[in-house]
mmCIF file of C-alpha atoms in Angstrom:
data_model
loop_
_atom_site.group_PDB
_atom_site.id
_atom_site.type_symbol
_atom_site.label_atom_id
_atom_site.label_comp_id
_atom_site.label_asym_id
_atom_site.label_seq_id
_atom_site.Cartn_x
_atom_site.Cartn_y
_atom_site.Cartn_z
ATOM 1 C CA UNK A 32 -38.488 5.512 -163.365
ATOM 2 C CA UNK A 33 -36.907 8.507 -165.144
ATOM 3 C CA UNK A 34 -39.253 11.264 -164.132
ATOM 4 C CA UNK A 35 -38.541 13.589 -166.939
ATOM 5 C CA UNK A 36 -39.962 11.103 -169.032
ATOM 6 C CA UNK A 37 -43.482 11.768 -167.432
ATOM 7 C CA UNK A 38 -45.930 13.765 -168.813
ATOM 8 C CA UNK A 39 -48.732 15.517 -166.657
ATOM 9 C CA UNK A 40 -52.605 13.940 -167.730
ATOM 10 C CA UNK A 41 -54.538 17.326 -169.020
ATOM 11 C CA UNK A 42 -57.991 16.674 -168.919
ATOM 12 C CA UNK A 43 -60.416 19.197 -170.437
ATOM 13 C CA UNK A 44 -63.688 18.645 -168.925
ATOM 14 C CA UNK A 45 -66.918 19.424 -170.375
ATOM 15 C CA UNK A 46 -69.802 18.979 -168.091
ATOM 16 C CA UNK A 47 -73.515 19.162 -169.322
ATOM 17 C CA UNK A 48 -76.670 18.144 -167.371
ATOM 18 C CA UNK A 49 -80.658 17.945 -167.907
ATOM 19 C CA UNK A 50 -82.520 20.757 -167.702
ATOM 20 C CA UNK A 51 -84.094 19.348 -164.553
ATOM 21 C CA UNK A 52 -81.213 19.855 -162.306
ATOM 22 C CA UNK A 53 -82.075 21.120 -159.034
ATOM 23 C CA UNK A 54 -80.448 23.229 -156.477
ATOM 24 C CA UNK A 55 -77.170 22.171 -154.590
ATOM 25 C CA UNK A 56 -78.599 20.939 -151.584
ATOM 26 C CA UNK A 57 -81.798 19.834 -152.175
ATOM 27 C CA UNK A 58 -83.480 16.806 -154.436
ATOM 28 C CA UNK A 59 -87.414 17.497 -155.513
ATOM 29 C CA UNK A 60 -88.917 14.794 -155.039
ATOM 30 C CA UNK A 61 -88.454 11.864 -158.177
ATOM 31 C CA UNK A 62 -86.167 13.707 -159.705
ATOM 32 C CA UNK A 63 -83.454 12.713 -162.232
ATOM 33 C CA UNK A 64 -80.186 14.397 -162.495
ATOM 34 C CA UNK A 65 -77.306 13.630 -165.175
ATOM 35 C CA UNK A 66 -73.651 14.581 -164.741
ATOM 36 C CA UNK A 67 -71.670 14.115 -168.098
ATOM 37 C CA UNK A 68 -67.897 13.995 -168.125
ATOM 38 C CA UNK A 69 -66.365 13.937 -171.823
ATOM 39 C CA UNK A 70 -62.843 13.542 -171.706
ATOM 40 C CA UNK A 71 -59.718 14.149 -174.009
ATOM 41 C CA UNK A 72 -56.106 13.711 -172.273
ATOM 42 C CA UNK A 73 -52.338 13.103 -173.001
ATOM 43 C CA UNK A 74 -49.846 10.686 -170.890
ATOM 44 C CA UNK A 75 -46.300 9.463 -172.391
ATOM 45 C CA UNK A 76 -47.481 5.556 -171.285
ATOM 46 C CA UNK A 77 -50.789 5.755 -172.660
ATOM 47 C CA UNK A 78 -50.659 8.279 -175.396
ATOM 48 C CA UNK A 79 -53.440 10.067 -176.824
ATOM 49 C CA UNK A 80 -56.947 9.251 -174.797
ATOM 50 C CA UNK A 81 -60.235 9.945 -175.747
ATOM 51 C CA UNK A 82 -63.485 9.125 -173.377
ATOM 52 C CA UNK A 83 -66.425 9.908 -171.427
ATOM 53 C CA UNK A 84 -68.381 9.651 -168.101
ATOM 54 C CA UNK A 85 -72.027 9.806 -167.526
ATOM 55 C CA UNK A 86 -73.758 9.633 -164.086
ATOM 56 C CA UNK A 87 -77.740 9.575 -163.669
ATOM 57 C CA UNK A 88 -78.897 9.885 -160.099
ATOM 58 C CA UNK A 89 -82.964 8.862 -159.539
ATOM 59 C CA UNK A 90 -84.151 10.675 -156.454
ATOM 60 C CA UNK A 91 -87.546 10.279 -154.504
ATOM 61 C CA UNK A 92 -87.709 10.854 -151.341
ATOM 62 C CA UNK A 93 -88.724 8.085 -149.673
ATOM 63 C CA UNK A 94 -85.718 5.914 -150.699
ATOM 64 C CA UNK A 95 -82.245 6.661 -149.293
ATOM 65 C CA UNK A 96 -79.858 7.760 -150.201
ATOM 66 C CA UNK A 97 -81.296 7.300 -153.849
ATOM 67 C CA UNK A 98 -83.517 5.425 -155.788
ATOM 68 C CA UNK A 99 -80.839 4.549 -158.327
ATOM 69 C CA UNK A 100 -77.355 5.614 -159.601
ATOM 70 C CA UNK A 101 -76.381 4.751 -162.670
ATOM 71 C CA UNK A 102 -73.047 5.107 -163.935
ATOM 72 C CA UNK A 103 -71.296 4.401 -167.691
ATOM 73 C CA UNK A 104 -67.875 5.065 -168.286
ATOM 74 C CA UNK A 105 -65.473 4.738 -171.677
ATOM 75 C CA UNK A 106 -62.041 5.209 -172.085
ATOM 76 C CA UNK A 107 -60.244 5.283 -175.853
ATOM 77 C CA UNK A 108 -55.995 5.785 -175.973
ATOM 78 C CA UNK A 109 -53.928 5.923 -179.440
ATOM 79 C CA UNK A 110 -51.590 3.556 -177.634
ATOM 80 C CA UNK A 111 -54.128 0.115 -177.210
ATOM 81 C CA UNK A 112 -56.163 0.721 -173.994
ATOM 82 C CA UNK A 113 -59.985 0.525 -174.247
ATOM 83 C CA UNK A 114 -62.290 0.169 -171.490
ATOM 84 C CA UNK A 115 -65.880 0.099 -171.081
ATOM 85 C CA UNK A 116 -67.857 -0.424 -167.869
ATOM 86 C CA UNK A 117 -71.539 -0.027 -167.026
ATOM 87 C CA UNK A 118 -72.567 -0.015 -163.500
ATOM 88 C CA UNK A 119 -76.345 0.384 -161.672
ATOM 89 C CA UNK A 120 -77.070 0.872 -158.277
ATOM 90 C CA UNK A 121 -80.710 0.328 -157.030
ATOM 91 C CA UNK A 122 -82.125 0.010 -153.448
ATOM 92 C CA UNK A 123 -85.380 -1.258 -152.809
ATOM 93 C CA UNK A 124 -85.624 -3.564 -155.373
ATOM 94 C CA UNK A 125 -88.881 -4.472 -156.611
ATOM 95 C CA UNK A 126 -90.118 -2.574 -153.488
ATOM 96 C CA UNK A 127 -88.293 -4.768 -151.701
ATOM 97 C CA UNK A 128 -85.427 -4.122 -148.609
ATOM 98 C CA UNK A 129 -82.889 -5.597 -150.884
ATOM 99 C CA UNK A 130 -79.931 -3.242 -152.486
ATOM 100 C CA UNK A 131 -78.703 -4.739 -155.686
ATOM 101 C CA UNK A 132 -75.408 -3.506 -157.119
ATOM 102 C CA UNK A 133 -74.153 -4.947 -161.172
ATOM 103 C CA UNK A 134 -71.718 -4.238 -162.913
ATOM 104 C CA UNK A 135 -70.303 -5.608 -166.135
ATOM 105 C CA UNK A 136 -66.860 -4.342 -167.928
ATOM 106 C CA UNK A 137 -64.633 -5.166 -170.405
ATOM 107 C CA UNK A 138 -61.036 -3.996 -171.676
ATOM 108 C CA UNK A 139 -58.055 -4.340 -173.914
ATOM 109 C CA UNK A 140 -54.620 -3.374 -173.103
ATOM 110 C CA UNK A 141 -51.834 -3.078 -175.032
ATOM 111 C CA UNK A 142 -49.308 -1.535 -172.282
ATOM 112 C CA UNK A 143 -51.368 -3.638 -168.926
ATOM 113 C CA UNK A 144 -48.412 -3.791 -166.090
ATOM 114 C CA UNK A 145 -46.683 -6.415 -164.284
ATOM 115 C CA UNK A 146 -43.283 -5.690 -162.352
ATOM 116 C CA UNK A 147 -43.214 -9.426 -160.437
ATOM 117 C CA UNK A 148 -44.593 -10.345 -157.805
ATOM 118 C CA UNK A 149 -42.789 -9.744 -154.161
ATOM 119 C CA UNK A 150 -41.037 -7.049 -155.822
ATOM 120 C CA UNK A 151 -40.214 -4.952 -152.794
ATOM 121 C CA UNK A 152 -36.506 -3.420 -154.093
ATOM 122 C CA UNK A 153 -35.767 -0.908 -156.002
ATOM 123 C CA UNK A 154 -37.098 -1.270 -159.694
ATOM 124 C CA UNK A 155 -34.029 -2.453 -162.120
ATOM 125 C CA UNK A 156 -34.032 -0.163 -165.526
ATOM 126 C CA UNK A 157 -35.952 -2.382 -168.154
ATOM 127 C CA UNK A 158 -33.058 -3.847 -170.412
ATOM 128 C CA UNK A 159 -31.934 -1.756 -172.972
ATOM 129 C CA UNK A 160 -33.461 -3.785 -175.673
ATOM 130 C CA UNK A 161 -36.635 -5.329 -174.137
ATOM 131 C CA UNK A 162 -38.359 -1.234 -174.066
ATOM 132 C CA UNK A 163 -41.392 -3.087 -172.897
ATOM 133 C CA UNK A 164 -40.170 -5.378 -170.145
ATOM 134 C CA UNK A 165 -42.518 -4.698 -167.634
ATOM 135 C CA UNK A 166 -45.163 -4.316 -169.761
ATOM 136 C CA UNK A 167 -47.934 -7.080 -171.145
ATOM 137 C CA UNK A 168 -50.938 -7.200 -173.540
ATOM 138 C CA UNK A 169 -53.637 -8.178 -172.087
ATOM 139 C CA UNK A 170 -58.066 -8.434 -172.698
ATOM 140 C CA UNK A 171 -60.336 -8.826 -169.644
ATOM 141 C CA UNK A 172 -64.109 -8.645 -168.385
ATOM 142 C CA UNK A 173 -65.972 -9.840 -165.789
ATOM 143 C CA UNK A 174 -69.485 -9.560 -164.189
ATOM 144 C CA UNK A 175 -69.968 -8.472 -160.371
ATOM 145 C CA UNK A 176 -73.012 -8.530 -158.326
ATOM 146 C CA UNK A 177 -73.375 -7.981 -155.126
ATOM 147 C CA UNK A 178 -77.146 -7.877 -152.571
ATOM 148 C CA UNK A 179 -77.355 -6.660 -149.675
ATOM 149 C CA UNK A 180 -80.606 -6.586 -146.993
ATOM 150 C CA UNK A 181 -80.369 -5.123 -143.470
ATOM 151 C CA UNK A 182 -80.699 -7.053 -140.687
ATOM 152 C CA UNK A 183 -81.006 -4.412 -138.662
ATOM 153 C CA UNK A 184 -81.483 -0.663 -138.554
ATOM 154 C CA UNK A 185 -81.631 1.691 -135.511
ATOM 155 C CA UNK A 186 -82.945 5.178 -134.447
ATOM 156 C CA UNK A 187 -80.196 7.101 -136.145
ATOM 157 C CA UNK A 188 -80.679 5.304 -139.337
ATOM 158 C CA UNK A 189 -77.564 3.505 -138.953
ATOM 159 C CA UNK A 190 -78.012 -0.081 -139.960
ATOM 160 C CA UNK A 191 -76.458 -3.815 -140.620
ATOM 161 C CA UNK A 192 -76.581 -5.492 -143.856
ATOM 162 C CA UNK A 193 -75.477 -9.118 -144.980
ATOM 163 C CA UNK A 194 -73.883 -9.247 -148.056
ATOM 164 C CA UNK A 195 -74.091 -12.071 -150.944
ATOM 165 C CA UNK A 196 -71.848 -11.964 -153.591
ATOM 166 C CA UNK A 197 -71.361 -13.676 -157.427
ATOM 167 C CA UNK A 198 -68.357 -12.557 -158.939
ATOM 168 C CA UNK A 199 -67.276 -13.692 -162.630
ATOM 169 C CA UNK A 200 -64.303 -12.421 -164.317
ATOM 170 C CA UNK A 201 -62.063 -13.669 -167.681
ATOM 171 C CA UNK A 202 -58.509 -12.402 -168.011
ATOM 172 C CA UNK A 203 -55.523 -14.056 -170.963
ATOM 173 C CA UNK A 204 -52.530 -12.275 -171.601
ATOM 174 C CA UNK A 205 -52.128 -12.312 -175.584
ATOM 175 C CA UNK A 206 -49.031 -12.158 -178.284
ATOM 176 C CA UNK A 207 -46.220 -11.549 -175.757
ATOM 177 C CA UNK A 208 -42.912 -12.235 -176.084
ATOM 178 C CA UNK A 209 -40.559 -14.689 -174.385
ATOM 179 C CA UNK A 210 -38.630 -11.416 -173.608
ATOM 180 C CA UNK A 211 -40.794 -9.618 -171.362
ATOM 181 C CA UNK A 212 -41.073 -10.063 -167.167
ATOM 182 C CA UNK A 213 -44.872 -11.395 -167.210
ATOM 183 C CA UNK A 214 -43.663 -14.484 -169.992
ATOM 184 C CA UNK A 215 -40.395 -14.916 -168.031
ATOM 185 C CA UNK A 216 -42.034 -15.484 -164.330
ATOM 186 C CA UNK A 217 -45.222 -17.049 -165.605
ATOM 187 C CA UNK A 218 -47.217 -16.522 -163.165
ATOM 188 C CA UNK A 219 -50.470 -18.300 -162.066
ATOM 189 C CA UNK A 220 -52.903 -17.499 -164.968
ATOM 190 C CA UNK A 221 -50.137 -17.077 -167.358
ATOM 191 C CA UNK A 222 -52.264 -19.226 -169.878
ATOM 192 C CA UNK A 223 -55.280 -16.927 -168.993
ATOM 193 C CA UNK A 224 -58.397 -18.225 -167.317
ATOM 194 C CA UNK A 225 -61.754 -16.941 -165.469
ATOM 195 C CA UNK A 226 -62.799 -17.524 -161.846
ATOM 196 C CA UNK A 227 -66.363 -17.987 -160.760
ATOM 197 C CA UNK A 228 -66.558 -16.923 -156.739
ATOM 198 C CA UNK A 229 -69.230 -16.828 -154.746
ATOM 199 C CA UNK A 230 -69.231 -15.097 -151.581
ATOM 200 C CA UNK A 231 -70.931 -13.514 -148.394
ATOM 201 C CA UNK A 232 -70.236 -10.699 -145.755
ATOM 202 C CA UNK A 233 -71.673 -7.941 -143.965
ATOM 203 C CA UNK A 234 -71.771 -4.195 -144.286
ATOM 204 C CA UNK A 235 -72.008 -1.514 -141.209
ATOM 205 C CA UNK A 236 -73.440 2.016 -142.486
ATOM 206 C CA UNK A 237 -73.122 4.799 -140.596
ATOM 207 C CA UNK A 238 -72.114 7.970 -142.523
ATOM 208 C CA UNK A 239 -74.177 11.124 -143.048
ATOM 209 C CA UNK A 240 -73.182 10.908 -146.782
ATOM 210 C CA UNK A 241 -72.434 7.496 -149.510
ATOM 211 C CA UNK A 242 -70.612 10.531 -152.054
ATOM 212 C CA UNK A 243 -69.489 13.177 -149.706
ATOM 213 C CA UNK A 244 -69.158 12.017 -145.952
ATOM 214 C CA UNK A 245 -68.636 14.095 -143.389
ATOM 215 C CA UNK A 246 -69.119 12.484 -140.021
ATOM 216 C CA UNK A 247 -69.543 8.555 -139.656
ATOM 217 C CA UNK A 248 -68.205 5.349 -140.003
ATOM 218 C CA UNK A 249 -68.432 2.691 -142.383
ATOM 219 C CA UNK A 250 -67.152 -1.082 -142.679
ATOM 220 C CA UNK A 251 -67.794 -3.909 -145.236
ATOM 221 C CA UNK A 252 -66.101 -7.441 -144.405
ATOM 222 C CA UNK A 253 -66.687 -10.254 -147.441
ATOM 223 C CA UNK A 254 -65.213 -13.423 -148.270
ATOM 224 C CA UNK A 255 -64.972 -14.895 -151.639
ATOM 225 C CA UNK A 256 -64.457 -18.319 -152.738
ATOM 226 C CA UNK A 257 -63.807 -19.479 -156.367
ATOM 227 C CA UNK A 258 -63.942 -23.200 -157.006
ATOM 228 C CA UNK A 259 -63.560 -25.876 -160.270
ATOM 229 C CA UNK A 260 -66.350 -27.332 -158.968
ATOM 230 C CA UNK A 261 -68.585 -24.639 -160.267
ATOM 231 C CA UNK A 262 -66.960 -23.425 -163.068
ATOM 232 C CA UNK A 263 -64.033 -21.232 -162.027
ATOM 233 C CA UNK A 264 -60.266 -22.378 -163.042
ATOM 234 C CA UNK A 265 -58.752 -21.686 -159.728
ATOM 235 C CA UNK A 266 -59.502 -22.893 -156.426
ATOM 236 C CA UNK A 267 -59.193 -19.331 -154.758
ATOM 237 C CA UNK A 268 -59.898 -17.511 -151.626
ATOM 238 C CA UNK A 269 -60.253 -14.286 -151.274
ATOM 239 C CA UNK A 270 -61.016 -11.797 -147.599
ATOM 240 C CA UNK A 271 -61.406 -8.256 -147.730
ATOM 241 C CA UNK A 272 -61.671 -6.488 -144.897
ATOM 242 C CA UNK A 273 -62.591 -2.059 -145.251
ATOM 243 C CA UNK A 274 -63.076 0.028 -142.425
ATOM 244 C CA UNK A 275 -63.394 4.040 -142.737
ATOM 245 C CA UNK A 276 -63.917 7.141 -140.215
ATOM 246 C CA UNK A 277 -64.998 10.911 -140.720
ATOM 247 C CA UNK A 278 -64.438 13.510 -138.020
ATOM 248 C CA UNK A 279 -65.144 16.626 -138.859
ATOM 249 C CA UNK A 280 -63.945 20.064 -136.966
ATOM 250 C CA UNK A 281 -63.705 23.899 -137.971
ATOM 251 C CA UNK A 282 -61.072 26.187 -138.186
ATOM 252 C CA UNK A 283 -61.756 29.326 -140.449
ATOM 253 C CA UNK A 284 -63.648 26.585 -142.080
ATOM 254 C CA UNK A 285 -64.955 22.819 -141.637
ATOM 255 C CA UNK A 286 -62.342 20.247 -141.990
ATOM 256 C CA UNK A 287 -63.309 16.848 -142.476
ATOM 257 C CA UNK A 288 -60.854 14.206 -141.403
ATOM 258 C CA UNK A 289 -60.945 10.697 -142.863
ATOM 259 C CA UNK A 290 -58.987 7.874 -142.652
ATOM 260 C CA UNK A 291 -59.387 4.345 -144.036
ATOM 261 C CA UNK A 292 -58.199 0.496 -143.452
ATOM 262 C CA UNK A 293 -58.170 -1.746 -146.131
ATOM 263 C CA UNK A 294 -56.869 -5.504 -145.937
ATOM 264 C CA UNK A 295 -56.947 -8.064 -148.587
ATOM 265 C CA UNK A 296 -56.380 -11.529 -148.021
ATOM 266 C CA UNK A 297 -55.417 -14.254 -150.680
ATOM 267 C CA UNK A 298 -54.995 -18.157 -150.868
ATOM 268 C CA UNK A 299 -54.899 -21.109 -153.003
ATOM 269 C CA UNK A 300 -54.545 -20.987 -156.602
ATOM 270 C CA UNK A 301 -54.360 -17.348 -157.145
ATOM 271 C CA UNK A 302 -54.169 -15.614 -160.943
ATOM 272 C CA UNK A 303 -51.972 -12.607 -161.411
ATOM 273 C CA UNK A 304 -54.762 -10.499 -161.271
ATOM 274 C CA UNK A 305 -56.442 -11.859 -158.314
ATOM 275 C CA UNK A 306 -53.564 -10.774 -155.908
ATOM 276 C CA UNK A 307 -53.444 -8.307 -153.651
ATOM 277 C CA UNK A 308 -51.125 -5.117 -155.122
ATOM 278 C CA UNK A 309 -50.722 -1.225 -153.833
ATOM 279 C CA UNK A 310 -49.801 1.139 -156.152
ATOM 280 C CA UNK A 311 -52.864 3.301 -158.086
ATOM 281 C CA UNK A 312 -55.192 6.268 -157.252
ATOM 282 C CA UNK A 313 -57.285 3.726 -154.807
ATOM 283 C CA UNK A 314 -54.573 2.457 -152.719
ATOM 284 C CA UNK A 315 -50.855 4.375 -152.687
ATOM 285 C CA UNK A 316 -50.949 7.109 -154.413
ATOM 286 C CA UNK A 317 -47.443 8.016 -155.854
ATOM 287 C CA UNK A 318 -46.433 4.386 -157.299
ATOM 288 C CA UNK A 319 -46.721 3.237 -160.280
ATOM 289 C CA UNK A 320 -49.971 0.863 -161.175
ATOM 290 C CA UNK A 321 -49.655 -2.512 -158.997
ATOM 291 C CA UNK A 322 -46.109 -1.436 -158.068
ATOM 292 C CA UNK A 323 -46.499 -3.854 -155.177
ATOM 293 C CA UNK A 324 -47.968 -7.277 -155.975
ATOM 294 C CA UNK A 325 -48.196 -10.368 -153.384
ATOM 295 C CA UNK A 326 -50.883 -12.635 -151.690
ATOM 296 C CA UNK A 327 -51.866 -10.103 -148.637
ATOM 297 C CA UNK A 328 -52.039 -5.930 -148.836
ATOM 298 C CA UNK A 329 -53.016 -3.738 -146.207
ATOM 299 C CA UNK A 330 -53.061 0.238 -146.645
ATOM 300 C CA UNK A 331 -53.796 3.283 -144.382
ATOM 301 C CA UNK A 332 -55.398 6.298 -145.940
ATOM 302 C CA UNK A 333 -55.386 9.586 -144.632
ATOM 303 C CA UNK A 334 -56.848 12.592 -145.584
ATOM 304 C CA UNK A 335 -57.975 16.264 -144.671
ATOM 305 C CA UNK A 336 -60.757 17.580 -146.725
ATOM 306 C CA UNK A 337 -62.599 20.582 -146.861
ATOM 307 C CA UNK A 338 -64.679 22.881 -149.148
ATOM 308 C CA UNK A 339 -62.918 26.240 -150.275
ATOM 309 C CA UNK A 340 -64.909 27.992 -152.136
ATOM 310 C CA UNK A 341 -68.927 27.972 -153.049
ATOM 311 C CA UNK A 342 -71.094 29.639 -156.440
ATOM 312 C CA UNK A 343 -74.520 29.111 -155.553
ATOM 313 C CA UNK A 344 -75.194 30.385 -159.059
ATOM 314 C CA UNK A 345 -73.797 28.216 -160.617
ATOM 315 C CA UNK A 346 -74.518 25.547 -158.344
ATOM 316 C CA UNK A 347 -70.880 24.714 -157.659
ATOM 317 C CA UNK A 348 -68.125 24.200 -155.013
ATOM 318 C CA UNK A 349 -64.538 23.654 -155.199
ATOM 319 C CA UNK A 350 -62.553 22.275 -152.453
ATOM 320 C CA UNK A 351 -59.118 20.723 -151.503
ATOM 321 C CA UNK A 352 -57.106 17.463 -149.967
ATOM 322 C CA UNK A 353 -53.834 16.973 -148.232
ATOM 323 C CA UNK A 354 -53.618 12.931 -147.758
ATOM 324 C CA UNK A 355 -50.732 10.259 -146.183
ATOM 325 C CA UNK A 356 -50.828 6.423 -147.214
ATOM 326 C CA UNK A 357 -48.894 3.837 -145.663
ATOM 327 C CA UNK A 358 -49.051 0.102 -146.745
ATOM 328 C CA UNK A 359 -47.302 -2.602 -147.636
ATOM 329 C CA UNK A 360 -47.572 -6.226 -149.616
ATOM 330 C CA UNK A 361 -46.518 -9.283 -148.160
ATOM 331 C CA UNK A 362 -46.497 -12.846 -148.541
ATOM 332 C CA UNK A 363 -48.424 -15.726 -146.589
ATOM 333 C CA UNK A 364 -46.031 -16.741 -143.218
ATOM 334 C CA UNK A 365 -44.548 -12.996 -143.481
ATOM 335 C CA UNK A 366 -43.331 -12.217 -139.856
ATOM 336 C CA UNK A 367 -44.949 -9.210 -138.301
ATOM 337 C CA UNK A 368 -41.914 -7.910 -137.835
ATOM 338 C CA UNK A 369 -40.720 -8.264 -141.298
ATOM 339 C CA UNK A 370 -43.826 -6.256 -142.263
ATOM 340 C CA UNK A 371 -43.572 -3.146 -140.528
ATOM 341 C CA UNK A 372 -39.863 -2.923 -140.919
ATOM 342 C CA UNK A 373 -40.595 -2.120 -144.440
ATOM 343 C CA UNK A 374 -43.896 0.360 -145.198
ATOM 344 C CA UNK A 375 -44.050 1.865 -147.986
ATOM 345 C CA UNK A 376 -45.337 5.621 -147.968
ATOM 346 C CA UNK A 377 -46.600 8.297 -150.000
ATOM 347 C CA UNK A 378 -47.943 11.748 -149.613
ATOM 348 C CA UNK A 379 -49.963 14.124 -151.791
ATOM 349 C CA UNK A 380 -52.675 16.966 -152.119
ATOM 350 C CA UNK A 381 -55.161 17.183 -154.374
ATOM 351 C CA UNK A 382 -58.354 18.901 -155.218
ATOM 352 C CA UNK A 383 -62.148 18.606 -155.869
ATOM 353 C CA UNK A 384 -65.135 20.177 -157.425
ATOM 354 C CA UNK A 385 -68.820 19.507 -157.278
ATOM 355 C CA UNK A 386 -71.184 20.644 -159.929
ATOM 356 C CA UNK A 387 -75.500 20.398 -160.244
ATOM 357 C CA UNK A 388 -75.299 17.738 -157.217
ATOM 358 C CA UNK A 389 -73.766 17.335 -153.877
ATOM 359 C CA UNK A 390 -73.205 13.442 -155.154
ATOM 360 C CA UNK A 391 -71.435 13.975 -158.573
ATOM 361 C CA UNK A 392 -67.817 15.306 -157.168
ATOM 362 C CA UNK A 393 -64.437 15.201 -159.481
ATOM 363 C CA UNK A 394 -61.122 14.743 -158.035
ATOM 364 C CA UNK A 395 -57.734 15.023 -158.940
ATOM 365 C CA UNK A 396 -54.995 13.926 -156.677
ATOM 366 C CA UNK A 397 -51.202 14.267 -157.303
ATOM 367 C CA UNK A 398 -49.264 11.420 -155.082
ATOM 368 C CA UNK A 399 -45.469 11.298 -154.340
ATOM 369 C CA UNK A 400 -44.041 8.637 -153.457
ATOM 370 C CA UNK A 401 -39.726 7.625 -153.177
ATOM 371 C CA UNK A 402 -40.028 6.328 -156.570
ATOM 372 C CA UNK A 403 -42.228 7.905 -158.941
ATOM 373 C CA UNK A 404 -45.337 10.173 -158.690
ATOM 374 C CA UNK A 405 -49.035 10.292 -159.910
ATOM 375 C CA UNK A 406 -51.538 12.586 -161.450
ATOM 376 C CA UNK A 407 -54.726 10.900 -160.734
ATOM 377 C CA UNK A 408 -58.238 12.858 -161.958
ATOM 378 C CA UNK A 409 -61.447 10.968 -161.748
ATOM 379 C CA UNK A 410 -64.681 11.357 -159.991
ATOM 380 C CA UNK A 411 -65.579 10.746 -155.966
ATOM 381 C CA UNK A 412 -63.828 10.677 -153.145
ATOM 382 C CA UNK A 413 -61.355 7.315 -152.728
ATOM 383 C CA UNK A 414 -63.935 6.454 -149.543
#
């Protein structure tokens, strides 16, 4: 893509809390603490976009590492994207061992992406009169909800959780014409379609820190099977496999190190938007959105992080990232060799602030990559 065409994302953040907010480090006991995040931006793709973020964290003491996070998010653009998403986190249900996570979303996009799928060459110029080639209106939402209960938990309050999962999710490309990539390959779930998946797994915690970790490890294995039998339109499996590590060390200053593993695994009748794909601020940073779409994925992330600069006044910190990400797509019955003859890799730094609460952190990566790069601002760490 022509980089002159890009145009840097300028967020103007506004950030307003309850007057109950309490000091950087420590949480009184049932306390309630707000983060709000309106938004106004620019991009060339997207246009004008309008939005907002709120966070509410619900601390007592006796429940770790809260007693639930709640988290709403909006997002408004001149140029046909709207999202909404509502998300709760609460451990200990009904006074209970069991962590439920929900989360229910929908959105509309005018300009949604699709550049094929085993697309590993360079990207051909979109045709000179098909502007939107690799481009595709589309409307989703879904439903996700995931328990987990430890099985067990040792001295260091490390511990080992099962995981159940329901997933639901709804996804149609609309009003597209016969001239564009997605209506040219049509790919599974070209007519649009939902899957239903149910699912299990387990989950190792063993970081200091869900928000900010400094030291630790952390792992969470699942698999997910959608059937016709129960509702879904695809028979589909699905194995994820995430595995990060925190090292910290000091020079001048602590450095934390991190580094993550993710793997994604797909089979049967897989929709479009079921596949695996790199290419966003979550996976490599420096492509363009699903820049890389085919039935398995499997990234490295690498980062150095570390906290520059503290106002205890204003109950603040600001802080910086240099990060490396290596991955690559591939199809099912992909030699090994095949694979690692052709990794993909980007680079980037970036940089973070944390305001009222050592849990509510904004970042804002910028990722290169030998095709394109990306500004990428949102809030926490990728893991």
């Amino acid at each position: 893509m022509d980089l002159s065409k890009k145009v840097f994302l300028i967020l103007f953040c506004l950030l307003g809390y309850l007057p109950s907010v309490h000091a950087q480090y420590e949480h009184v006991p049932d306390s309630l603490e707000l983060a709000f995040l309106p938004a106004l931006a620019f991009n060339s793709d997207l246009g004008l976009i309008a939005g907002g973020l709120i966070n509410w964290y619900h601390y007592k003491d006796e429940v770790k590492p809260y007693y639930s996070y709640t988290n709403i998010a909006g997002v408004f653009s001149t140029r046909g994207l709207a999202s909404f998403e509502i998300s709760r986190n609460k451990p200990n249900v009904f006074g209970t061992k069991f962590r439920i996570y929900t989360s229910i979303y929908a959105s509309r996009f005018f300009e949604d992406a699709y550049l094929g799928i085993g697309n590993y060459g360079k990207l051909p110029e979109a045709p000179a009169n098909t502007p939107n080639y690799y481009e595709f209106q589309s409307f989703s939402m879904g439903l996700t909800a995931r328990a987990r209960y430890p099985l067990f938990v040792n001295v260091k309050e490390q511990q080992l959780d099962v995981l159940a999962i329901i997933n639901f999710d709804y996804e149609t490309p609309w009003d597209n014409g016969s001239s564009r990539l997605l209506s040219i390959d049509r790919p599974t779930g070209f007519d649009g379609g939902r899957t239903f998946m149910f699912g299990a797994g387990l989950v190792w915690e063993a970081r200091n820190s869900e928000f900010n970790p400094t030291r630790g490890t952390y792992l969470n294995t699942s698999i997910e099977q959608g059937s016709k039998i129960w509702g879904s339109n695809f028979n589909t499996f699905v194995w994820k496999h995430e595995m990060s590590h925190y090292l910290t060390f000091h020079i001048i200053r602590d450095i934390t190190f991190a580094n993550r593993v993710y793997l994604k695994h797909t089979s049967g009748e897989v929709p479009y938007w079921k596949l695996s794909y790199l290419g966003d601020e979550e996976t490599l940073r420096g492509y363009q959105s699903k820049r890389f779409l085919d039935d398995n994925a499997f990234v490295l992330n690498n980062e150095l992080r570390t906290w520059l600069f503290e106002i205890p006044s204003l109950e603040m910190r600001l802080g910086g990232t240099l990060f490396f990400d290596i991955g690559r797509t591939f199809a099912n019955g992909t030699s090994f060799d095949t694979i690692t003859n052709d990794l993909k890799y980007t680079f980037g730094l970036g940089g973070t602030a944390s305001f009222f609460t050592p849990d509510f952190i904004i970042r804002t990566d910028v990722g290169f990559s030998e095709e394109d790069f990306g500004v990428y601002i949102t809030t926490g760490y990728l893991f």
